[in-house]
Each structure stands twice: as structure tokens, then as C-alpha cells.
PDB file of C-alpha atoms in Angstrom:
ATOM      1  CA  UNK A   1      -1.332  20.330 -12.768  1.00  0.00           C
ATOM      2  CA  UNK A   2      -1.715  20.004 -16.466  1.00  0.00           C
ATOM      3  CA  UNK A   3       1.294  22.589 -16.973  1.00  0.00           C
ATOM      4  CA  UNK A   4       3.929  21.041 -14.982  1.00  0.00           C
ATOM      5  CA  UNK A   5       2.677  17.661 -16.405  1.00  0.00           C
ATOM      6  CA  UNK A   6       3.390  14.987 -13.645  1.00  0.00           C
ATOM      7  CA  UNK A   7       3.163  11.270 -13.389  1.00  0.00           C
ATOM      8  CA  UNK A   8       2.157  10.681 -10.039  1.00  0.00           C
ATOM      9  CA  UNK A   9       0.408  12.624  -7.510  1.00  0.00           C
ATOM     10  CA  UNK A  10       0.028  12.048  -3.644  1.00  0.00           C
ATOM     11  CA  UNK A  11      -2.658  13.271  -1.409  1.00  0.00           C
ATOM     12  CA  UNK A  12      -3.048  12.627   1.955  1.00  0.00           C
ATOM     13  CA  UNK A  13      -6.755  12.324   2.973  1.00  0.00           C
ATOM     14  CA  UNK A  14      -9.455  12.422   0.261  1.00  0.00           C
ATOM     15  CA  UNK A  15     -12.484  13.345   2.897  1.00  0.00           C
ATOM     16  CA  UNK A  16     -14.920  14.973   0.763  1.00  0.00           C
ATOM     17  CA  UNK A  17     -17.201  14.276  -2.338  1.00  0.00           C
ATOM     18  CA  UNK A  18     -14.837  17.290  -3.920  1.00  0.00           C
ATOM     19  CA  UNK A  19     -11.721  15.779  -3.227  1.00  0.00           C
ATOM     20  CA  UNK A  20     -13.006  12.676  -4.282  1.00  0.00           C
ATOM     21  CA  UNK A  21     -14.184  13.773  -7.882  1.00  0.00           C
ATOM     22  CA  UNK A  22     -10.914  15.537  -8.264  1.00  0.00           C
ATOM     23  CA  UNK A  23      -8.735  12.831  -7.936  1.00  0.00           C
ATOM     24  CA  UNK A  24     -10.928  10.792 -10.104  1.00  0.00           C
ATOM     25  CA  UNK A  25     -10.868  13.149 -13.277  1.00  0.00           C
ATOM     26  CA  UNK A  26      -6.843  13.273 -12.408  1.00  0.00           C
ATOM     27  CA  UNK A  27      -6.899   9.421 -12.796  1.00  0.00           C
ATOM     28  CA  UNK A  28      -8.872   9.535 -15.804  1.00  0.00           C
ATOM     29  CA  UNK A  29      -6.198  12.169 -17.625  1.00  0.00           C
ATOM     30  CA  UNK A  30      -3.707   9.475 -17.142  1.00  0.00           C
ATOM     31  CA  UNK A  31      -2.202  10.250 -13.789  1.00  0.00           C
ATOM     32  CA  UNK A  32      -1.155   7.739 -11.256  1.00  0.00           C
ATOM     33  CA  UNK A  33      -2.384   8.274  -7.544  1.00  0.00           C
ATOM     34  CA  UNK A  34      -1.205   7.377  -4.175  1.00  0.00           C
ATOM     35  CA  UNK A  35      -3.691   8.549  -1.724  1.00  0.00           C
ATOM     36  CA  UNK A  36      -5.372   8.136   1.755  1.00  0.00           C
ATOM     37  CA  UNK A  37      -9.125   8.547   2.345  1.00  0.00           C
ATOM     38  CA  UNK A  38     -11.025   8.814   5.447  1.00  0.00           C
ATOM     39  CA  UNK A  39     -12.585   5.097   6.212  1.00  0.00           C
ATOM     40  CA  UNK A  40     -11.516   2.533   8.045  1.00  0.00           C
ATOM     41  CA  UNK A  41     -11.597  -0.304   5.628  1.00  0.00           C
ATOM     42  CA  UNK A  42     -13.533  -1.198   2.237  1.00  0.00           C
ATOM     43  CA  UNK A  43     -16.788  -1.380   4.028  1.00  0.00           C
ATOM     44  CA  UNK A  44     -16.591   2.132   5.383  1.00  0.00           C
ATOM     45  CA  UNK A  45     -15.901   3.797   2.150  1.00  0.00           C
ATOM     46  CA  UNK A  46     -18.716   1.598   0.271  1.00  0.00           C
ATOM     47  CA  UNK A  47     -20.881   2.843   3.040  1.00  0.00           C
ATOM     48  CA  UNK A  48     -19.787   6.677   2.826  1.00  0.00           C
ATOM     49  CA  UNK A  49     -21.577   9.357   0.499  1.00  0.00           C
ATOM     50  CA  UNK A  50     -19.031  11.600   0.239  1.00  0.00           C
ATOM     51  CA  UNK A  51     -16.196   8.854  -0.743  1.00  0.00           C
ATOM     52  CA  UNK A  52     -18.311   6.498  -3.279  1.00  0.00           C
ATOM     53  CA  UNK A  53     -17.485   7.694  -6.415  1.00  0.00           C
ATOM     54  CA  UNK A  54     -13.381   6.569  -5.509  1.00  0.00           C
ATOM     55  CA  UNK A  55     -14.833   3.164  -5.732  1.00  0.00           C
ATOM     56  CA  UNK A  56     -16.800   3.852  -8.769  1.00  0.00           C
ATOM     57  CA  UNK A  57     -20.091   4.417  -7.789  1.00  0.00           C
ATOM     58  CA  UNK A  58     -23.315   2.565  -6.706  1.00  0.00           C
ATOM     59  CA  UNK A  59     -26.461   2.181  -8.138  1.00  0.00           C
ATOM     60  CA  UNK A  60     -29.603   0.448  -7.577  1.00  0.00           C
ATOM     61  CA  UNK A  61     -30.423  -2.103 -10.957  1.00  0.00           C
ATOM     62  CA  UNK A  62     -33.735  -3.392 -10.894  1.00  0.00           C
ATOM     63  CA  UNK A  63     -33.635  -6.935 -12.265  1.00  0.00           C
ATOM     64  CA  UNK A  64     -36.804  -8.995 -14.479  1.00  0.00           C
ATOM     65  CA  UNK A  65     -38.535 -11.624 -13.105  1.00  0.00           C
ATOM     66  CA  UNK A  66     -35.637 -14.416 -15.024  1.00  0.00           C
ATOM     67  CA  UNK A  67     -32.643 -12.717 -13.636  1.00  0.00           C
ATOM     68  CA  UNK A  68     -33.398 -11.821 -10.194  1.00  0.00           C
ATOM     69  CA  UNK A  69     -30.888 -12.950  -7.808  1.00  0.00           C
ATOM     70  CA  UNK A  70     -30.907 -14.185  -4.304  1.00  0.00           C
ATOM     71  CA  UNK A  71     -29.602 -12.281  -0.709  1.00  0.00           C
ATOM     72  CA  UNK A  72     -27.539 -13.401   1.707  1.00  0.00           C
ATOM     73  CA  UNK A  73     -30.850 -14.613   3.571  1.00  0.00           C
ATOM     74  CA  UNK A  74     -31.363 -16.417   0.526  1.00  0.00           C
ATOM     75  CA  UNK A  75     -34.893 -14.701  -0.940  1.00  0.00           C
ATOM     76  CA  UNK A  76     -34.941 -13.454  -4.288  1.00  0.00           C
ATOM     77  CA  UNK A  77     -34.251  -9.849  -4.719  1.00  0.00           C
ATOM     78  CA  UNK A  78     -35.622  -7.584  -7.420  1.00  0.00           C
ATOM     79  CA  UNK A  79     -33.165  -5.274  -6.898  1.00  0.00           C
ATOM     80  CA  UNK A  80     -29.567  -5.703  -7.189  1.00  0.00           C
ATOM     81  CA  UNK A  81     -26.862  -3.259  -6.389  1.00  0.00           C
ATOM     82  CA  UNK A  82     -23.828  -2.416  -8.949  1.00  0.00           C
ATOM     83  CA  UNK A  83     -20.955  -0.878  -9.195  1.00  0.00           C
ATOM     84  CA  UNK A  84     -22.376   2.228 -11.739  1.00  0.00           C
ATOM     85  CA  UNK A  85     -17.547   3.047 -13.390  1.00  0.00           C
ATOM     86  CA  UNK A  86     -14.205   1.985 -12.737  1.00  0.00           C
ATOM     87  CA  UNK A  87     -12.794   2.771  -9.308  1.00  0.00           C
ATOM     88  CA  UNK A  88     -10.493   5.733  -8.897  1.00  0.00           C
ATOM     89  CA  UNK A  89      -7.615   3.174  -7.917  1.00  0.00           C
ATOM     90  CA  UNK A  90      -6.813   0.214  -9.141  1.00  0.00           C
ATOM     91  CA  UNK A  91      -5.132  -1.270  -5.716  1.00  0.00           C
ATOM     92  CA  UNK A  92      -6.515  -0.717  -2.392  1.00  0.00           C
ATOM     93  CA  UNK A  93      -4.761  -1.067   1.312  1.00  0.00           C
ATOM     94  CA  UNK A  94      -6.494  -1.402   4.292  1.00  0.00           C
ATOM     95  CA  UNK A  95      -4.218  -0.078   7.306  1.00  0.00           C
ATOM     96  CA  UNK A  96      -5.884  -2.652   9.717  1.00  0.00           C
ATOM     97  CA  UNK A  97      -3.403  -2.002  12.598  1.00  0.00           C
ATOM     98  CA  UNK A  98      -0.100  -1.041  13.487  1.00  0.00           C
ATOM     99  CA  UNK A  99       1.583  -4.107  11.901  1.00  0.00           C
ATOM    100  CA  UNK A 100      -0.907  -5.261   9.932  1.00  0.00           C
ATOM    101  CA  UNK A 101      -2.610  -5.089   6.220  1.00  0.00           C
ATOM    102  CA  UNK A 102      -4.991  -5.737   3.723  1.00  0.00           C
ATOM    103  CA  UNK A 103      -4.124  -5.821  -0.038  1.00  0.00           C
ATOM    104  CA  UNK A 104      -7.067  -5.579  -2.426  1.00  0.00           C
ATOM    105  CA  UNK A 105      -4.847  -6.309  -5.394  1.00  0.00           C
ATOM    106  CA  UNK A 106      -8.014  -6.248  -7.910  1.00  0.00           C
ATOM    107  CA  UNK A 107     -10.266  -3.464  -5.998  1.00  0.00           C
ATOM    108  CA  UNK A 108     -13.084  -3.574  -8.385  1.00  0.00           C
ATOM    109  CA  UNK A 109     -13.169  -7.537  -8.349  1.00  0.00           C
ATOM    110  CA  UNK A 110     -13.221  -6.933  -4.574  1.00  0.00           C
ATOM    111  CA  UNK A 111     -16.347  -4.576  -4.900  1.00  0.00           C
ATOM    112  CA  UNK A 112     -18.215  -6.428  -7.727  1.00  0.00           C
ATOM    113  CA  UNK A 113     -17.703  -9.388  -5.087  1.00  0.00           C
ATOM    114  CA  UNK A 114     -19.132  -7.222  -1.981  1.00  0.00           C
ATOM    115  CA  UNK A 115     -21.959  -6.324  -3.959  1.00  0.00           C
ATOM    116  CA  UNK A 116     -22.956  -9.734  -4.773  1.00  0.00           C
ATOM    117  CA  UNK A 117     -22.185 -11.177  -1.258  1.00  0.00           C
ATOM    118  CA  UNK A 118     -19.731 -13.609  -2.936  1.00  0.00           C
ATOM    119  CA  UNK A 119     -15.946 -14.516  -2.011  1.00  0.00           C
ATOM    120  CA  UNK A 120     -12.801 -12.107  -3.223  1.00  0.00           C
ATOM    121  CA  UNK A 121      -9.543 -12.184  -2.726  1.00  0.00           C
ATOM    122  CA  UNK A 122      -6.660 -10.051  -0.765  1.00  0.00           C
ATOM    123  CA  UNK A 123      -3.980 -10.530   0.973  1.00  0.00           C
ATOM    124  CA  UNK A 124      -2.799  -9.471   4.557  1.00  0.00           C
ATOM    125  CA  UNK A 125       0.235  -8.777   5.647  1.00  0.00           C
ATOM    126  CA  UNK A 126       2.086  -8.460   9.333  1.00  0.00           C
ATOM    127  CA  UNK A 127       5.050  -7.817  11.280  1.00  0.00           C
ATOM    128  CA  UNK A 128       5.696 -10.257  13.854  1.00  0.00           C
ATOM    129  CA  UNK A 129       9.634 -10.347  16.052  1.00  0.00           C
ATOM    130  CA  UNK A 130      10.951  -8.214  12.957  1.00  0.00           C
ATOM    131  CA  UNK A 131       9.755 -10.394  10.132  1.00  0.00           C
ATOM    132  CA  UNK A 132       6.813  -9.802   6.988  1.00  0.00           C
ATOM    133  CA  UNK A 133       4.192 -12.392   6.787  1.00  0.00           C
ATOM    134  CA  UNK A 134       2.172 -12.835   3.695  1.00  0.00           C
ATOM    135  CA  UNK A 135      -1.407 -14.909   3.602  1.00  0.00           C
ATOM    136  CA  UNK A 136      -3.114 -14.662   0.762  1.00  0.00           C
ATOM    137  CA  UNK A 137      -6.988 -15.091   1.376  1.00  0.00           C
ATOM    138  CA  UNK A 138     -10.059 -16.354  -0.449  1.00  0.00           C
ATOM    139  CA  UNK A 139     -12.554 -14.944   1.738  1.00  0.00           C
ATOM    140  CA  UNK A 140     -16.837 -14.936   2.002  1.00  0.00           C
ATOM    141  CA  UNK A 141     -18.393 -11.461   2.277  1.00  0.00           C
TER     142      UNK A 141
END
């Protein structure tokens, strides 16, 4: 790679904590990626070991008495989970189905969001009797 200098690389199917470490140090040297992992949306990858570190990491923060914050079942929480770097990409697309989308247009916003059970943005997009259709959405985790 670093001899033949490129400017973009694409894999197909980042499955493995290896894979995903590689194309995050290839990132980080200034290369742009187009890639598929092995999830079936955000959630999925958040939730998988071996993918993680494409999104940046999580880690556990325990927070003081003055700045804990509250769960979705509304009780305070001394712990508080963050995003630990910088995603590998900076643009994520769910394949959702056939004909249809999801644009995370600002993936770490999206995560940081997740993490904090609060609303993020993305878009979807389908094909319906040959046309594109565009929502944009404001949505709760």
C-alpha cells in the first residue's frame, strides 16, 4: 500500500477485529475508504466485538455524584458509556432492503446520540415505480 500510494481503497466485508484495525490505521495515514462490514445496521456493529473499533470504540466512564446522567428508564446512572476515538468512516449506509437506505451523514453524531439515548439524524432513501425518494429524519433512539 504505502508504495503504490493510493487515494482510495475498497474492501468488501470488514468481518474481523483484524480487518477492522487495518482499515482504521489506513484511514488514519490519510486514505479514503469505501467498505462493507458484516452487521445489519448501526446497532449490530455497536453491539459486535470484533467490529467496534470502526465506530471508534466504547468505553465504560464512570461519572461523580454532580454529573451523573439519567437512562432511558429515567434513574440516574453512574456509569455512562462513550465513544473512547473517531470512527473509521466518516459516513455510514445502512442497506435496509432491496430499495431502501439509511444515510448516517455525521456517523459519530449518530453514535454519540445512541450512546446517550437521544435523537440523531439520517436520511432514508427508496425506490418506488422507478423513482428516488429522500426523507430526511430526526429520529429518538
Amino acid at each position: 500500500v504505502q508504495n503504490h500510494t493510493p487515494t482510495v481503497m475498497i474492501i468488501d466485508e470488514i468481518g474481523t477485529h483484524q480487518e477492522a484495525s487495518a482499515a482504521k490505521t489506513i484511514s488514519q495515514r490519510g486514505i479514503s475508504i469505501v467498505a462493507t462490514a458484516h452487521g445489519s445496521s448501526l446497532d449490530s456493529l455497536m453491539k459486535n466485538p470484533q467490529l467496534i473499533g470502526l465506530l471508534g470504540g466504547i468505553e465504560d466512564v464512570i461519572m461523580g455524584d454532580d454529573a451523573q446522567v439519567r437512562g432511558p428508564d429515567g434513574r440516574k446512572k453512574k456509569i455512562k458509556k462513550e465513544r473512547k476515538g473517531a470512527p473509521t468512516f466518516q459516513v455510514m449506509i445502512e442497506l435496509i432492503s432491496k430499495n431502501r437506505l439509511k444515510i448516517h451523514h455525521r456517523l459519530s453524531r449518530s453514535i454519540d446520540a445512541k450512546l446517550n439515548h437521544d435523537t440523531f439524524e439520517s436520511e432514508t432513501r427508496w425506490v418506488a415505480d422507478g423513482l428516488l425518494y429522500s426523507k430526511h429524519n430526526r429520529k429518538d433512539q
